[in-house]
Protein backbone atom coordinates (compact mmCIF):
# COMPACT_ATOMS: atom_id res chain seq x y z
CA UNK A 1 0.00 0.00 0.00
CA UNK A 2 2.81 2.41 0.81
CA UNK A 3 4.31 2.08 -2.64
CA UNK A 4 0.92 2.57 -4.24
CA UNK A 5 0.28 5.81 -2.37
CA UNK A 6 3.74 7.01 -3.20
CA UNK A 7 3.09 6.56 -6.92
CA UNK A 8 -0.36 8.12 -6.80
CA UNK A 9 1.07 11.14 -5.03
CA UNK A 10 3.65 11.57 -7.73
CA UNK A 11 0.90 11.28 -10.31
CA UNK A 12 -0.88 14.44 -9.09
CA UNK A 13 -0.40 16.82 -11.99
CA UNK A 14 1.42 19.89 -10.81
CA UNK A 15 2.33 21.15 -14.24
CA UNK A 16 0.20 21.83 -17.35
CA UNK A 17 2.28 19.77 -19.75
CA UNK A 18 1.61 16.76 -17.63
CA UNK A 19 -1.25 15.10 -19.58
CA UNK A 20 1.01 12.73 -21.49
CA UNK A 21 3.24 11.92 -18.61
CA UNK A 22 0.13 11.48 -16.46
CA UNK A 23 -1.02 8.56 -18.64
CA UNK A 24 2.39 7.02 -18.37
CA UNK A 25 2.27 7.51 -14.65
CA UNK A 26 -1.17 5.92 -14.39
CA UNK A 27 0.06 2.97 -16.42
CA UNK A 28 3.04 2.68 -14.09
CA UNK A 29 0.76 2.84 -11.05
CA UNK A 30 -1.46 0.15 -12.53
CA UNK A 31 1.55 -2.09 -13.04
CA UNK A 32 2.72 -1.41 -9.53
CA UNK A 33 -0.67 -2.34 -8.08
CA UNK A 34 -0.77 -5.49 -10.19
CA UNK A 35 2.69 -6.42 -8.99
CA UNK A 36 1.71 -5.86 -5.37
CA UNK A 37 -1.42 -7.96 -5.84
CA UNK A 38 0.61 -10.80 -7.35
CA UNK A 39 3.17 -10.56 -4.56
CA UNK A 40 0.37 -10.66 -2.02
CA UNK A 41 -1.17 -13.74 -3.63
CA UNK A 42 2.19 -15.46 -3.72
CA UNK A 43 2.85 -14.70 -0.07
CA UNK A 44 -0.63 -15.77 1.01
CA UNK A 45 -0.41 -18.89 -1.06
CA UNK A 46 2.90 -19.68 0.58
CA UNK A 47 1.64 -19.29 4.12
CA UNK A 48 -1.47 -21.29 3.24
CA UNK A 49 0.83 -24.17 2.21
CA UNK A 50 2.66 -24.22 5.51
CA UNK A 51 -0.60 -23.99 7.46
CA UNK A 52 -1.43 -27.51 6.29
CA UNK A 53 0.62 -28.76 9.21
CA UNK A 54 1.66 -27.30 12.51
CA UNK A 55 5.35 -26.53 12.70
CA UNK A 56 6.62 -28.70 15.51
CA UNK A 57 10.02 -28.70 17.18
CA UNK A 58 11.03 -31.79 19.13
CA UNK A 59 14.06 -31.40 21.35
CA UNK A 60 15.93 -34.52 22.40
CA UNK A 61 17.49 -33.38 25.67
CA UNK A 62 20.13 -36.14 25.27
CA UNK A 63 20.61 -39.31 23.29
CA UNK A 64 19.03 -42.59 24.43
CA UNK A 65 21.60 -44.88 26.10
CA UNK A 66 24.21 -42.15 25.82
CA UNK A 67 25.22 -43.22 22.36
CA UNK A 68 25.59 -40.05 20.38
CA UNK A 69 24.98 -41.94 17.18
CA UNK A 70 21.66 -43.41 18.12
CA UNK A 71 19.69 -40.62 16.58
CA UNK A 72 22.28 -39.27 14.19
CA UNK A 73 22.71 -42.76 12.81
CA UNK A 74 19.05 -42.65 11.90
CA UNK A 75 19.48 -39.35 10.16
CA UNK A 76 17.37 -40.14 7.14
CA UNK A 77 14.45 -40.75 9.50
CA UNK A 78 15.09 -37.53 11.32
CA UNK A 79 15.37 -35.61 8.07
CA UNK A 80 12.44 -37.21 6.28
CA UNK A 81 10.18 -37.46 9.29
CA UNK A 82 7.60 -34.90 8.19
CA UNK A 83 8.18 -31.57 6.47
CA UNK A 84 6.59 -29.74 9.39
CA UNK A 85 8.64 -31.28 12.14
CA UNK A 86 12.15 -30.59 13.33
CA UNK A 87 13.97 -33.00 15.61
CA UNK A 88 16.79 -31.09 17.25
CA UNK A 89 19.47 -31.67 19.87
CA UNK A 90 20.67 -28.13 20.67
CA UNK A 91 19.66 -27.32 24.22
CA UNK A 92 19.67 -23.64 23.33
CA UNK A 93 16.45 -24.32 21.39
CA UNK A 94 14.64 -25.20 24.63
CA UNK A 95 12.49 -22.00 24.75
CA UNK A 96 10.98 -22.75 21.33
CA UNK A 97 10.60 -26.54 21.64
CA UNK A 98 7.05 -27.91 21.51
CA UNK A 99 8.13 -31.19 23.06
CA UNK A 100 11.24 -32.01 25.07
CA UNK A 101 12.05 -35.73 25.23
CA UNK A 102 13.76 -37.37 28.21
CA UNK A 103 14.86 -41.00 28.04
CA UNK A 104 14.28 -42.58 31.44
CA UNK A 105 17.38 -44.80 31.58
CA UNK A 106 19.80 -41.89 32.05
CA UNK A 107 17.48 -39.99 34.40
CA UNK A 108 17.09 -42.79 36.93
CA UNK A 109 20.85 -43.43 36.92
CA UNK A 110 21.56 -39.77 37.56
CA UNK A 111 23.59 -39.47 34.35
CA UNK A 112 21.22 -36.78 33.12
CA UNK A 113 19.01 -34.26 34.89
CA UNK A 114 15.74 -32.56 34.12
CA UNK A 115 16.18 -28.84 33.42
CA UNK A 116 13.84 -27.89 36.26
CA UNK A 117 15.64 -24.57 36.69
CA UNK A 118 14.70 -23.35 33.20
CA UNK A 119 11.47 -21.38 32.70
CA UNK A 120 9.16 -23.84 31.00
CA UNK A 121 6.94 -22.37 28.26
CA UNK A 122 3.28 -23.06 29.18
CA UNK A 123 2.49 -24.86 25.94
CA UNK A 124 5.65 -26.99 26.01
CA UNK A 125 5.21 -30.69 26.70
CA UNK A 126 7.73 -32.88 28.43
CA UNK A 127 7.80 -36.45 27.21
CA UNK A 128 8.95 -39.43 29.25
CA UNK A 129 10.40 -42.18 27.07
CA UNK A 130 11.26 -45.75 28.05
CA UNK A 131 11.46 -49.14 26.41
CA UNK A 132 12.21 -50.96 29.65
CA UNK A 133 9.75 -52.93 31.73
CA UNK A 134 8.59 -51.38 35.04
CA UNK A 135 11.05 -53.37 37.18
CA UNK A 136 13.92 -51.79 35.24
CA UNK A 137 12.57 -48.24 35.19
CA UNK A 138 13.73 -47.38 38.70
CA UNK A 139 11.79 -45.27 41.17
CA UNK A 140 9.48 -43.02 39.18
CA UNK A 141 7.83 -41.44 42.23
CA UNK A 142 10.22 -38.51 41.96
CA UNK A 143 8.73 -37.65 38.56
CA UNK A 144 5.20 -37.06 39.84
CA UNK A 145 3.52 -34.10 38.14
CA UNK A 146 6.36 -33.40 35.71
CA UNK A 147 5.61 -35.13 32.43
CA UNK A 148 2.82 -34.50 29.95
CA UNK A 149 3.41 -37.41 27.60
CA UNK A 150 4.59 -41.02 27.64
CA UNK A 151 6.49 -42.77 24.87
CA UNK A 152 6.62 -46.48 25.59
CA UNK A 153 5.99 -49.91 24.08
CA UNK A 154 2.67 -49.91 25.95
CA UNK A 155 -0.38 -49.74 23.70
CA UNK A 156 -1.96 -47.16 25.99
CA UNK A 157 1.03 -44.80 26.00
CA UNK A 158 0.38 -41.40 24.42
CA UNK A 159 2.85 -42.41 21.74
CA UNK A 160 3.10 -46.17 21.50
CA UNK A 161 6.52 -47.31 20.29
CA UNK A 162 6.35 -51.12 20.28
CA UNK A 163 9.40 -53.28 19.53
CA UNK A 164 7.61 -54.60 16.48
CA UNK A 165 4.25 -54.86 14.80
CA UNK A 166 2.22 -56.97 12.42
CA UNK A 167 1.18 -55.44 9.14
CA UNK A 168 -1.52 -56.76 6.85
CA UNK A 169 -0.16 -57.85 3.48
CA UNK A 170 -1.61 -55.88 0.64
CA UNK A 171 -3.02 -58.81 -1.26
CA UNK A 172 -4.07 -62.11 0.22
CA UNK A 173 -1.86 -64.15 -2.05
CA UNK A 174 -1.86 -67.86 -1.52
CA UNK A 175 1.92 -68.15 -1.69
CA UNK A 176 3.30 -71.42 -0.46
CA UNK A 177 4.94 -70.72 2.87
CA UNK A 178 8.71 -71.10 2.55
CA UNK A 179 11.15 -72.87 4.76
CA UNK A 180 8.82 -74.64 7.16
CA UNK A 181 10.61 -77.35 9.13
CA UNK A 182 13.59 -77.00 6.86
CA UNK A 183 16.96 -78.18 8.21
CA UNK A 184 15.87 -78.25 11.83
CA UNK A 185 18.28 -79.91 14.26
CA UNK A 186 16.92 -78.98 17.67
CA UNK A 187 13.50 -79.12 19.25
CA UNK A 188 13.86 -75.94 21.30
CA UNK A 189 16.51 -73.27 21.64
CA UNK A 190 17.04 -70.54 24.17
CA UNK A 191 19.45 -67.63 24.08
CA UNK A 192 20.15 -66.19 27.50
CA UNK A 193 22.76 -63.76 28.77
CA UNK A 194 21.30 -62.75 32.08
CA UNK A 195 20.32 -65.93 33.94
CA UNK A 196 18.76 -65.46 37.32
CA UNK A 197 17.19 -68.44 38.99
CA UNK A 198 14.53 -66.18 40.52
CA UNK A 199 13.15 -65.27 37.09
CA UNK A 200 10.07 -67.21 36.15
CA UNK A 201 11.64 -67.92 32.78
CA UNK A 202 14.52 -69.73 34.48
CA UNK A 203 12.12 -71.97 36.40
CA UNK A 204 10.18 -72.82 33.24
CA UNK A 205 13.45 -73.55 31.43
CA UNK A 206 14.62 -75.86 34.23
CA UNK A 207 11.39 -77.83 34.22
CA UNK A 208 11.17 -77.94 30.45
CA UNK A 209 14.76 -79.04 29.87
CA UNK A 210 14.25 -81.88 32.34
CA UNK A 211 11.65 -83.34 29.96
CA UNK A 212 12.77 -82.32 26.42
CA UNK A 213 16.18 -81.25 25.05
CA UNK A 214 16.68 -77.47 25.05
CA UNK A 215 19.75 -76.11 23.31
CA UNK A 216 21.05 -73.06 25.16
CA UNK A 217 23.22 -70.27 23.76
CA UNK A 218 24.41 -66.97 25.15
CA UNK A 219 26.72 -65.59 27.78
CA UNK A 220 25.20 -67.70 30.57
CA UNK A 221 26.49 -70.92 29.00
CA UNK A 222 29.58 -69.14 27.61
CA UNK A 223 28.34 -69.74 24.07
CA UNK A 224 27.53 -66.20 22.98
CA UNK A 225 26.19 -65.69 19.48
CA UNK A 226 27.35 -62.86 17.26
CA UNK A 227 24.56 -60.77 15.76
CA UNK A 228 25.33 -62.39 12.37
CA UNK A 229 25.07 -65.90 13.83
CA UNK A 230 21.90 -65.30 15.84
CA UNK A 231 19.17 -65.80 13.24
CA UNK A 232 20.85 -68.68 11.30
CA UNK A 233 21.37 -70.49 14.61
CA UNK A 234 17.79 -70.03 15.80
CA UNK A 235 16.50 -71.07 12.38
CA UNK A 236 17.76 -74.60 13.08
CA UNK A 237 15.33 -74.98 15.97
CA UNK A 238 11.65 -75.92 15.75
CA UNK A 239 10.87 -73.67 18.68
CA UNK A 240 12.55 -70.63 20.10
CA UNK A 241 11.98 -69.72 23.73
CA UNK A 242 11.12 -66.01 23.45
CA UNK A 243 11.04 -65.61 27.24
CA UNK A 244 10.97 -62.02 28.46
CA UNK A 245 12.81 -60.93 31.60
CA UNK A 246 9.61 -59.51 33.10
CA UNK A 247 5.95 -60.31 33.04
CA UNK A 248 4.45 -56.90 32.37
CA UNK A 249 1.61 -55.51 30.37
CA UNK A 250 2.52 -55.29 26.65
CA UNK A 251 6.21 -55.97 27.32
CA UNK A 252 6.99 -57.92 24.15
CA UNK A 253 10.47 -57.33 22.79
CA UNK A 254 12.63 -58.11 19.80
CA UNK A 255 12.91 -61.67 21.14
CA UNK A 256 9.54 -62.23 19.49
CA UNK A 257 9.57 -59.75 16.61
CA UNK A 258 13.12 -60.31 15.43
CA UNK A 259 14.66 -63.46 16.90
CA UNK A 260 11.62 -65.69 16.42
CA UNK A 261 9.74 -64.33 13.43
CA UNK A 262 12.79 -63.46 11.36
CA UNK A 263 14.52 -66.78 11.98
CA UNK A 264 11.57 -69.01 11.19
CA UNK A 265 11.42 -70.80 14.55
CA UNK A 266 8.03 -70.88 16.24
CA UNK A 267 8.13 -68.68 19.36
CA UNK A 268 7.23 -70.13 22.74
CA UNK A 269 6.45 -66.99 24.71
CA UNK A 270 6.43 -66.04 28.36
CA UNK A 271 6.00 -62.55 29.72
CA UNK A 272 2.94 -60.41 29.05
CA UNK A 273 -0.50 -62.07 29.34
CA UNK A 274 -1.81 -64.16 26.42
CA UNK A 275 -4.33 -61.46 25.49
CA UNK A 276 -1.55 -58.89 25.01
CA UNK A 277 0.21 -61.18 22.55
CA UNK A 278 -3.06 -61.90 20.78
CA UNK A 279 -3.71 -58.18 20.41
CA UNK A 280 -0.48 -57.47 18.56
CA UNK A 281 1.05 -60.66 17.14
CA UNK A 282 -0.12 -62.41 13.96
CA UNK A 283 -2.82 -65.02 14.65
CA UNK A 284 -1.60 -68.53 15.46
CA UNK A 285 2.03 -67.51 15.27
CA UNK A 286 3.13 -68.32 18.84
CA UNK A 287 2.67 -70.71 21.75
CA UNK A 288 2.17 -69.08 25.16
CA UNK A 289 3.41 -70.89 28.28
CA UNK A 290 0.28 -69.77 30.19
CA UNK A 291 -1.93 -71.74 27.80
CA UNK A 292 -0.79 -74.95 29.47
CA UNK A 293 -1.72 -76.26 32.88
CA UNK A 294 1.85 -77.43 33.43
CA UNK A 295 5.29 -77.29 31.85
CA UNK A 296 4.97 -81.05 31.32
CA UNK A 297 1.93 -80.49 29.10
CA UNK A 298 3.80 -77.79 27.20
CA UNK A 299 6.73 -80.16 26.64
CA UNK A 300 4.44 -82.86 25.31
CA UNK A 301 2.72 -80.40 23.01
CA UNK A 302 6.03 -79.20 21.54
CA UNK A 303 7.09 -82.78 20.81
CA UNK A 304 3.77 -83.59 19.13
CA UNK A 305 3.80 -80.50 16.93
CA UNK A 306 7.45 -80.89 15.90
CA UNK A 307 6.71 -84.49 14.89
CA UNK A 308 3.70 -83.54 12.76
CA UNK A 309 4.63 -81.58 9.66
CA UNK A 310 1.08 -80.41 9.03
CA UNK A 311 0.48 -79.14 12.54
CA UNK A 312 3.87 -77.46 12.63
CA UNK A 313 3.24 -75.69 9.33
CA UNK A 314 -0.01 -74.24 10.71
CA UNK A 315 2.16 -71.91 12.79
CA UNK A 316 3.33 -70.31 9.54
CA UNK A 317 -0.04 -69.82 7.82
CA UNK A 318 -0.17 -66.25 9.14
CA UNK A 319 2.59 -65.34 6.68
CA UNK A 320 0.05 -65.40 3.88
CA UNK A 321 -1.84 -62.44 5.30
CA UNK A 322 0.63 -60.77 7.61
CA UNK A 323 4.15 -59.54 7.70
CA UNK A 324 6.13 -58.40 10.66
CA UNK A 325 8.05 -55.17 11.07
CA UNK A 326 10.83 -54.82 13.61
CA UNK A 327 11.06 -51.32 15.12
CA UNK A 328 14.59 -50.61 16.29
CA UNK A 329 15.16 -47.10 15.05
CA UNK A 330 15.22 -44.16 17.46
CA UNK A 331 14.62 -41.67 14.68
CA UNK A 332 11.46 -43.49 13.68
CA UNK A 333 10.25 -43.60 17.29
CA UNK A 334 10.74 -39.88 17.84
CA UNK A 335 9.22 -39.18 14.45
CA UNK A 336 5.95 -40.68 15.72
CA UNK A 337 5.72 -37.67 18.01
CA UNK A 338 5.55 -35.49 14.93
CA UNK A 339 3.02 -37.51 13.02
CA UNK A 340 0.73 -37.81 16.06
CA UNK A 341 1.34 -34.32 17.43
CA UNK A 342 -2.02 -32.87 16.39
CA UNK A 343 -3.88 -35.70 18.16
CA UNK A 344 -2.10 -35.41 21.50
CA UNK A 345 -4.16 -34.73 24.63
CA UNK A 346 -4.21 -30.94 25.11
CA UNK A 347 -3.61 -30.66 28.86
CA UNK A 348 -2.25 -33.76 30.46
CA UNK A 349 -0.01 -34.16 33.46
CA UNK A 350 1.22 -37.50 34.79
CA UNK A 351 0.56 -36.75 38.45
CA UNK A 352 1.70 -40.28 39.38
CA UNK A 353 3.99 -41.70 36.72
CA UNK A 354 5.04 -44.61 38.95
CA UNK A 355 1.42 -45.75 39.25
CA UNK A 356 0.94 -45.45 35.48
CA UNK A 357 4.06 -47.54 34.88
CA UNK A 358 3.11 -50.26 37.34
CA UNK A 359 -0.52 -50.51 36.28
CA UNK A 360 -1.97 -54.00 36.60
CA UNK A 361 -4.23 -54.52 33.67
CA UNK A 362 -7.73 -55.69 34.56
CA UNK A 363 -8.73 -58.68 32.49
C1 LIG B 1 21.72 -77.00 7.41
O1 LIG B 1 22.43 -76.50 8.55
C2 LIG B 1 23.82 -76.75 8.54
C3 LIG B 1 24.42 -76.27 9.85
O2 LIG B 1 24.16 -74.92 10.05
C4 LIG B 1 24.47 -76.09 7.34
O3 LIG B 1 25.83 -76.37 7.32
C5 LIG B 1 23.80 -76.58 6.07
O4 LIG B 1 24.31 -75.86 4.98
C6 LIG B 1 22.30 -76.41 6.14
N1 LIG B 1 21.66 -77.02 4.98
C7 LIG B 1 20.83 -76.37 4.20
C8 LIG B 1 20.25 -77.15 3.07
O5 LIG B 1 20.50 -75.20 4.40
C1 LIG C 1 2.65 -30.02 31.26
O1 LIG C 1 2.84 -30.36 32.61
C2 LIG C 1 3.02 -29.25 33.46
C3 LIG C 1 3.23 -29.79 34.87
O2 LIG C 1 4.52 -30.26 35.04
C4 LIG C 1 1.81 -28.37 33.42
O3 LIG C 1 2.02 -27.24 34.25
C5 LIG C 1 1.53 -27.92 32.00
O4 LIG C 1 0.33 -27.22 31.93
C6 LIG C 1 1.44 -29.14 31.07
N1 LIG C 1 1.37 -28.68 29.71
C7 LIG C 1 0.61 -29.22 28.77
C8 LIG C 1 0.65 -28.59 27.43
O5 LIG C 1 -0.08 -30.20 28.96
XYZ file of C-alpha atoms and ligand atoms in Angstrom:
391
model
C 0.000 0.000 0.000
C 2.811 2.408 0.810
C 4.312 2.075 -2.645
C 0.925 2.574 -4.240
C 0.280 5.813 -2.372
C 3.737 7.010 -3.204
C 3.094 6.557 -6.919
C -0.362 8.116 -6.802
C 1.066 11.138 -5.034
C 3.653 11.567 -7.726
C 0.896 11.282 -10.309
C -0.875 14.435 -9.093
C -0.402 16.819 -11.988
C 1.420 19.887 -10.806
C 2.334 21.150 -14.244
C 0.203 21.828 -17.346
C 2.279 19.769 -19.748
C 1.612 16.757 -17.628
C -1.245 15.099 -19.583
C 1.011 12.726 -21.491
C 3.236 11.919 -18.614
C 0.132 11.484 -16.456
C -1.019 8.560 -18.643
C 2.392 7.019 -18.366
C 2.272 7.513 -14.653
C -1.171 5.921 -14.388
C 0.064 2.967 -16.416
C 3.039 2.685 -14.087
C 0.762 2.839 -11.050
C -1.461 0.146 -12.533
C 1.552 -2.093 -13.042
C 2.724 -1.415 -9.526
C -0.667 -2.337 -8.077
C -0.769 -5.488 -10.187
C 2.688 -6.415 -8.993
C 1.711 -5.862 -5.374
C -1.422 -7.962 -5.842
C 0.615 -10.798 -7.345
C 3.168 -10.557 -4.561
C 0.373 -10.660 -2.022
C -1.168 -13.744 -3.635
C 2.187 -15.462 -3.724
C 2.848 -14.703 -0.074
C -0.628 -15.765 1.008
C -0.406 -18.885 -1.064
C 2.897 -19.676 0.576
C 1.641 -19.285 4.121
C -1.468 -21.288 3.238
C 0.826 -24.168 2.205
C 2.660 -24.222 5.513
C -0.605 -23.989 7.455
C -1.429 -27.510 6.291
C 0.622 -28.761 9.207
C 1.663 -27.295 12.507
C 5.354 -26.527 12.701
C 6.624 -28.700 15.508
C 10.025 -28.704 17.178
C 11.027 -31.793 19.129
C 14.063 -31.397 21.352
C 15.935 -34.524 22.400
C 17.495 -33.383 25.667
C 20.130 -36.144 25.273
C 20.609 -39.305 23.287
C 19.034 -42.592 24.433
C 21.602 -44.876 26.096
C 24.209 -42.155 25.819
C 25.222 -43.220 22.358
C 25.590 -40.047 20.379
C 24.984 -41.942 17.176
C 21.663 -43.412 18.124
C 19.687 -40.617 16.581
C 22.279 -39.267 14.189
C 22.714 -42.757 12.811
C 19.048 -42.648 11.898
C 19.480 -39.352 10.159
C 17.371 -40.143 7.142
C 14.455 -40.747 9.499
C 15.093 -37.531 11.324
C 15.370 -35.611 8.066
C 12.438 -37.212 6.282
C 10.175 -37.464 9.287
C 7.600 -34.898 8.188
C 8.180 -31.574 6.465
C 6.592 -29.742 9.394
C 8.640 -31.277 12.143
C 12.148 -30.591 13.325
C 13.970 -33.000 15.609
C 16.789 -31.093 17.248
C 19.475 -31.673 19.872
C 20.671 -28.130 20.667
C 19.660 -27.320 24.223
C 19.674 -23.642 23.327
C 16.452 -24.319 21.385
C 14.636 -25.196 24.631
C 12.494 -21.999 24.748
C 10.984 -22.751 21.330
C 10.603 -26.540 21.637
C 7.048 -27.905 21.509
C 8.126 -31.190 23.057
C 11.243 -32.014 25.066
C 12.047 -35.727 25.226
C 13.758 -37.374 28.208
C 14.861 -41.002 28.044
C 14.278 -42.579 31.444
C 17.383 -44.802 31.579
C 19.803 -41.890 32.045
C 17.481 -39.988 34.400
C 17.093 -42.791 36.928
C 20.847 -43.428 36.921
C 21.560 -39.768 37.563
C 23.587 -39.466 34.348
C 21.220 -36.777 33.120
C 19.009 -34.262 34.891
C 15.739 -32.562 34.122
C 16.176 -28.835 33.422
C 13.840 -27.891 36.263
C 15.639 -24.569 36.692
C 14.700 -23.350 33.199
C 11.471 -21.379 32.703
C 9.156 -23.838 30.997
C 6.940 -22.367 28.256
C 3.283 -23.063 29.183
C 2.495 -24.863 25.939
C 5.651 -26.994 26.014
C 5.205 -30.690 26.698
C 7.732 -32.884 28.429
C 7.795 -36.453 27.215
C 8.953 -39.434 29.252
C 10.399 -42.182 27.071
C 11.258 -45.747 28.055
C 11.462 -49.137 26.405
C 12.213 -50.964 29.648
C 9.747 -52.928 31.728
C 8.587 -51.377 35.041
C 11.053 -53.374 37.181
C 13.920 -51.789 35.238
C 12.569 -48.238 35.187
C 13.729 -47.385 38.698
C 11.791 -45.273 41.165
C 9.480 -43.023 39.179
C 7.834 -41.435 42.232
C 10.221 -38.509 41.965
C 8.727 -37.647 38.563
C 5.199 -37.063 39.844
C 3.517 -34.097 38.142
C 6.361 -33.396 35.710
C 5.613 -35.128 32.433
C 2.815 -34.502 29.945
C 3.414 -37.411 27.601
C 4.586 -41.016 27.645
C 6.487 -42.770 24.874
C 6.616 -46.477 25.589
C 5.993 -49.911 24.081
C 2.669 -49.907 25.950
C -0.383 -49.744 23.698
C -1.958 -47.162 25.994
C 1.028 -44.796 26.005
C 0.382 -41.403 24.419
C 2.855 -42.407 21.739
C 3.100 -46.171 21.496
C 6.517 -47.310 20.287
C 6.348 -51.120 20.282
C 9.399 -53.281 19.532
C 7.610 -54.604 16.483
C 4.252 -54.862 14.801
C 2.221 -56.969 12.424
C 1.177 -55.438 9.137
C -1.522 -56.759 6.849
C -0.162 -57.847 3.485
C -1.606 -55.880 0.639
C -3.016 -58.813 -1.264
C -4.068 -62.106 0.216
C -1.858 -64.155 -2.047
C -1.858 -67.860 -1.523
C 1.921 -68.149 -1.692
C 3.302 -71.419 -0.464
C 4.943 -70.722 2.871
C 8.707 -71.101 2.549
C 11.149 -72.873 4.760
C 8.816 -74.640 7.162
C 10.614 -77.351 9.130
C 13.592 -77.003 6.864
C 16.956 -78.177 8.209
C 15.870 -78.253 11.832
C 18.283 -79.909 14.256
C 16.921 -78.977 17.675
C 13.505 -79.124 19.254
C 13.859 -75.945 21.304
C 16.509 -73.272 21.641
C 17.039 -70.542 24.172
C 19.454 -67.628 24.079
C 20.147 -66.187 27.500
C 22.757 -63.758 28.770
C 21.301 -62.752 32.083
C 20.319 -65.933 33.938
C 18.763 -65.463 37.323
C 17.189 -68.441 38.989
C 14.534 -66.180 40.518
C 13.146 -65.269 37.085
C 10.068 -67.208 36.149
C 11.637 -67.919 32.780
C 14.522 -69.735 34.483
C 12.125 -71.966 36.396
C 10.183 -72.821 33.236
C 13.445 -73.550 31.433
C 14.616 -75.859 34.232
C 11.390 -77.833 34.217
C 11.173 -77.939 30.448
C 14.757 -79.039 29.867
C 14.246 -81.879 32.338
C 11.651 -83.336 29.955
C 12.769 -82.320 26.425
C 16.177 -81.248 25.049
C 16.679 -77.471 25.052
C 19.752 -76.110 23.307
C 21.046 -73.062 25.164
C 23.221 -70.273 23.759
C 24.409 -66.968 25.150
C 26.721 -65.586 27.777
C 25.204 -67.698 30.567
C 26.487 -70.919 29.000
C 29.580 -69.142 27.607
C 28.336 -69.741 24.068
C 27.534 -66.197 22.975
C 26.195 -65.687 19.476
C 27.352 -62.859 17.259
C 24.561 -60.773 15.755
C 25.331 -62.394 12.372
C 25.073 -65.897 13.832
C 21.904 -65.301 15.839
C 19.175 -65.804 13.242
C 20.854 -68.684 11.302
C 21.371 -70.491 14.614
C 17.786 -70.029 15.800
C 16.500 -71.073 12.385
C 17.762 -74.597 13.077
C 15.327 -74.978 15.968
C 11.650 -75.916 15.748
C 10.871 -73.673 18.680
C 12.555 -70.625 20.103
C 11.982 -69.721 23.726
C 11.124 -66.015 23.455
C 11.037 -65.612 27.239
C 10.966 -62.017 28.463
C 12.807 -60.932 31.602
C 9.613 -59.506 33.102
C 5.947 -60.314 33.040
C 4.449 -56.905 32.372
C 1.606 -55.510 30.365
C 2.521 -55.294 26.653
C 6.214 -55.965 27.320
C 6.991 -57.919 24.147
C 10.475 -57.334 22.789
C 12.635 -58.112 19.798
C 12.912 -61.673 21.141
C 9.545 -62.230 19.486
C 9.571 -59.751 16.612
C 13.120 -60.312 15.427
C 14.660 -63.458 16.903
C 11.624 -65.690 16.419
C 9.738 -64.328 13.432
C 12.789 -63.463 11.355
C 14.518 -66.785 11.982
C 11.567 -69.012 11.185
C 11.422 -70.795 14.553
C 8.030 -70.877 16.243
C 8.127 -68.684 19.364
C 7.232 -70.126 22.736
C 6.449 -66.994 24.705
C 6.430 -66.044 28.359
C 5.996 -62.550 29.722
C 2.943 -60.411 29.051
C -0.502 -62.070 29.342
C -1.814 -64.158 26.423
C -4.331 -61.455 25.491
C -1.548 -58.891 25.014
C 0.209 -61.180 22.550
C -3.064 -61.897 20.778
C -3.714 -58.184 20.407
C -0.475 -57.471 18.561
C 1.048 -60.663 17.136
C -0.122 -62.413 13.957
C -2.825 -65.023 14.646
C -1.596 -68.527 15.464
C 2.030 -67.513 15.274
C 3.129 -68.323 18.836
C 2.674 -70.708 21.754
C 2.174 -69.085 25.161
C 3.413 -70.890 28.277
C 0.282 -69.770 30.190
C -1.925 -71.737 27.801
C -0.786 -74.952 29.469
C -1.719 -76.262 32.875
C 1.852 -77.433 33.430
C 5.292 -77.292 31.848
C 4.971 -81.048 31.318
C 1.932 -80.488 29.095
C 3.796 -77.787 27.202
C 6.734 -80.164 26.640
C 4.439 -82.861 25.309
C 2.722 -80.401 23.007
C 6.032 -79.201 21.543
C 7.086 -82.783 20.814
C 3.773 -83.595 19.125
C 3.799 -80.501 16.934
C 7.447 -80.894 15.896
C 6.705 -84.485 14.887
C 3.705 -83.543 12.763
C 4.633 -81.581 9.660
C 1.084 -80.409 9.026
C 0.477 -79.136 12.542
C 3.873 -77.464 12.634
C 3.235 -75.688 9.328
C -0.010 -74.240 10.709
C 2.163 -71.915 12.790
C 3.325 -70.313 9.538
C -0.036 -69.815 7.822
C -0.173 -66.250 9.139
C 2.588 -65.343 6.683
C 0.045 -65.397 3.879
C -1.839 -62.437 5.304
C 0.627 -60.768 7.607
C 4.146 -59.543 7.696
C 6.127 -58.402 10.655
C 8.046 -55.165 11.068
C 10.834 -54.820 13.605
C 11.060 -51.323 15.123
C 14.588 -50.607 16.285
C 15.159 -47.098 15.048
C 15.221 -44.156 17.462
C 14.619 -41.670 14.683
C 11.465 -43.488 13.676
C 10.255 -43.598 17.290
C 10.740 -39.881 17.838
C 9.216 -39.178 14.451
C 5.950 -40.684 15.722
C 5.717 -37.665 18.011
C 5.551 -35.488 14.931
C 3.018 -37.512 13.024
C 0.727 -37.807 16.060
C 1.340 -34.321 17.432
C -2.015 -32.867 16.390
C -3.880 -35.704 18.165
C -2.098 -35.406 21.499
C -4.158 -34.727 24.632
C -4.213 -30.939 25.111
C -3.611 -30.663 28.855
C -2.247 -33.756 30.456
C -0.009 -34.163 33.458
C 1.216 -37.503 34.794
C 0.563 -36.752 38.447
C 1.701 -40.281 39.379
C 3.988 -41.696 36.719
C 5.041 -44.610 38.948
C 1.421 -45.749 39.248
C 0.940 -45.455 35.481
C 4.064 -47.539 34.879
C 3.107 -50.259 37.342
C -0.519 -50.513 36.284
C -1.968 -54.000 36.601
C -4.235 -54.521 33.672
C -7.727 -55.687 34.560
C -8.732 -58.683 32.495
C 21.719 -77.001 7.406
O 22.430 -76.498 8.549
C 23.817 -76.751 8.540
C 24.417 -76.272 9.846
O 24.156 -74.919 10.046
C 24.470 -76.094 7.343
O 25.834 -76.371 7.316
C 23.805 -76.582 6.066
O 24.311 -75.862 4.977
C 22.300 -76.410 6.135
N 21.657 -77.020 4.985
C 20.828 -76.365 4.203
C 20.249 -77.153 3.068
O 20.502 -75.201 4.395
C 2.649 -30.020 31.260
O 2.839 -30.357 32.609
C 3.020 -29.247 33.461
C 3.227 -29.792 34.869
O 4.518 -30.261 35.037
C 1.808 -28.368 33.422
O 2.016 -27.239 34.245
C 1.535 -27.925 31.998
O 0.328 -27.223 31.931
C 1.437 -29.143 31.075
N 1.368 -28.682 29.709
C 0.607 -29.224 28.771
C 0.648 -28.585 27.432
O -0.084 -30.203 28.964
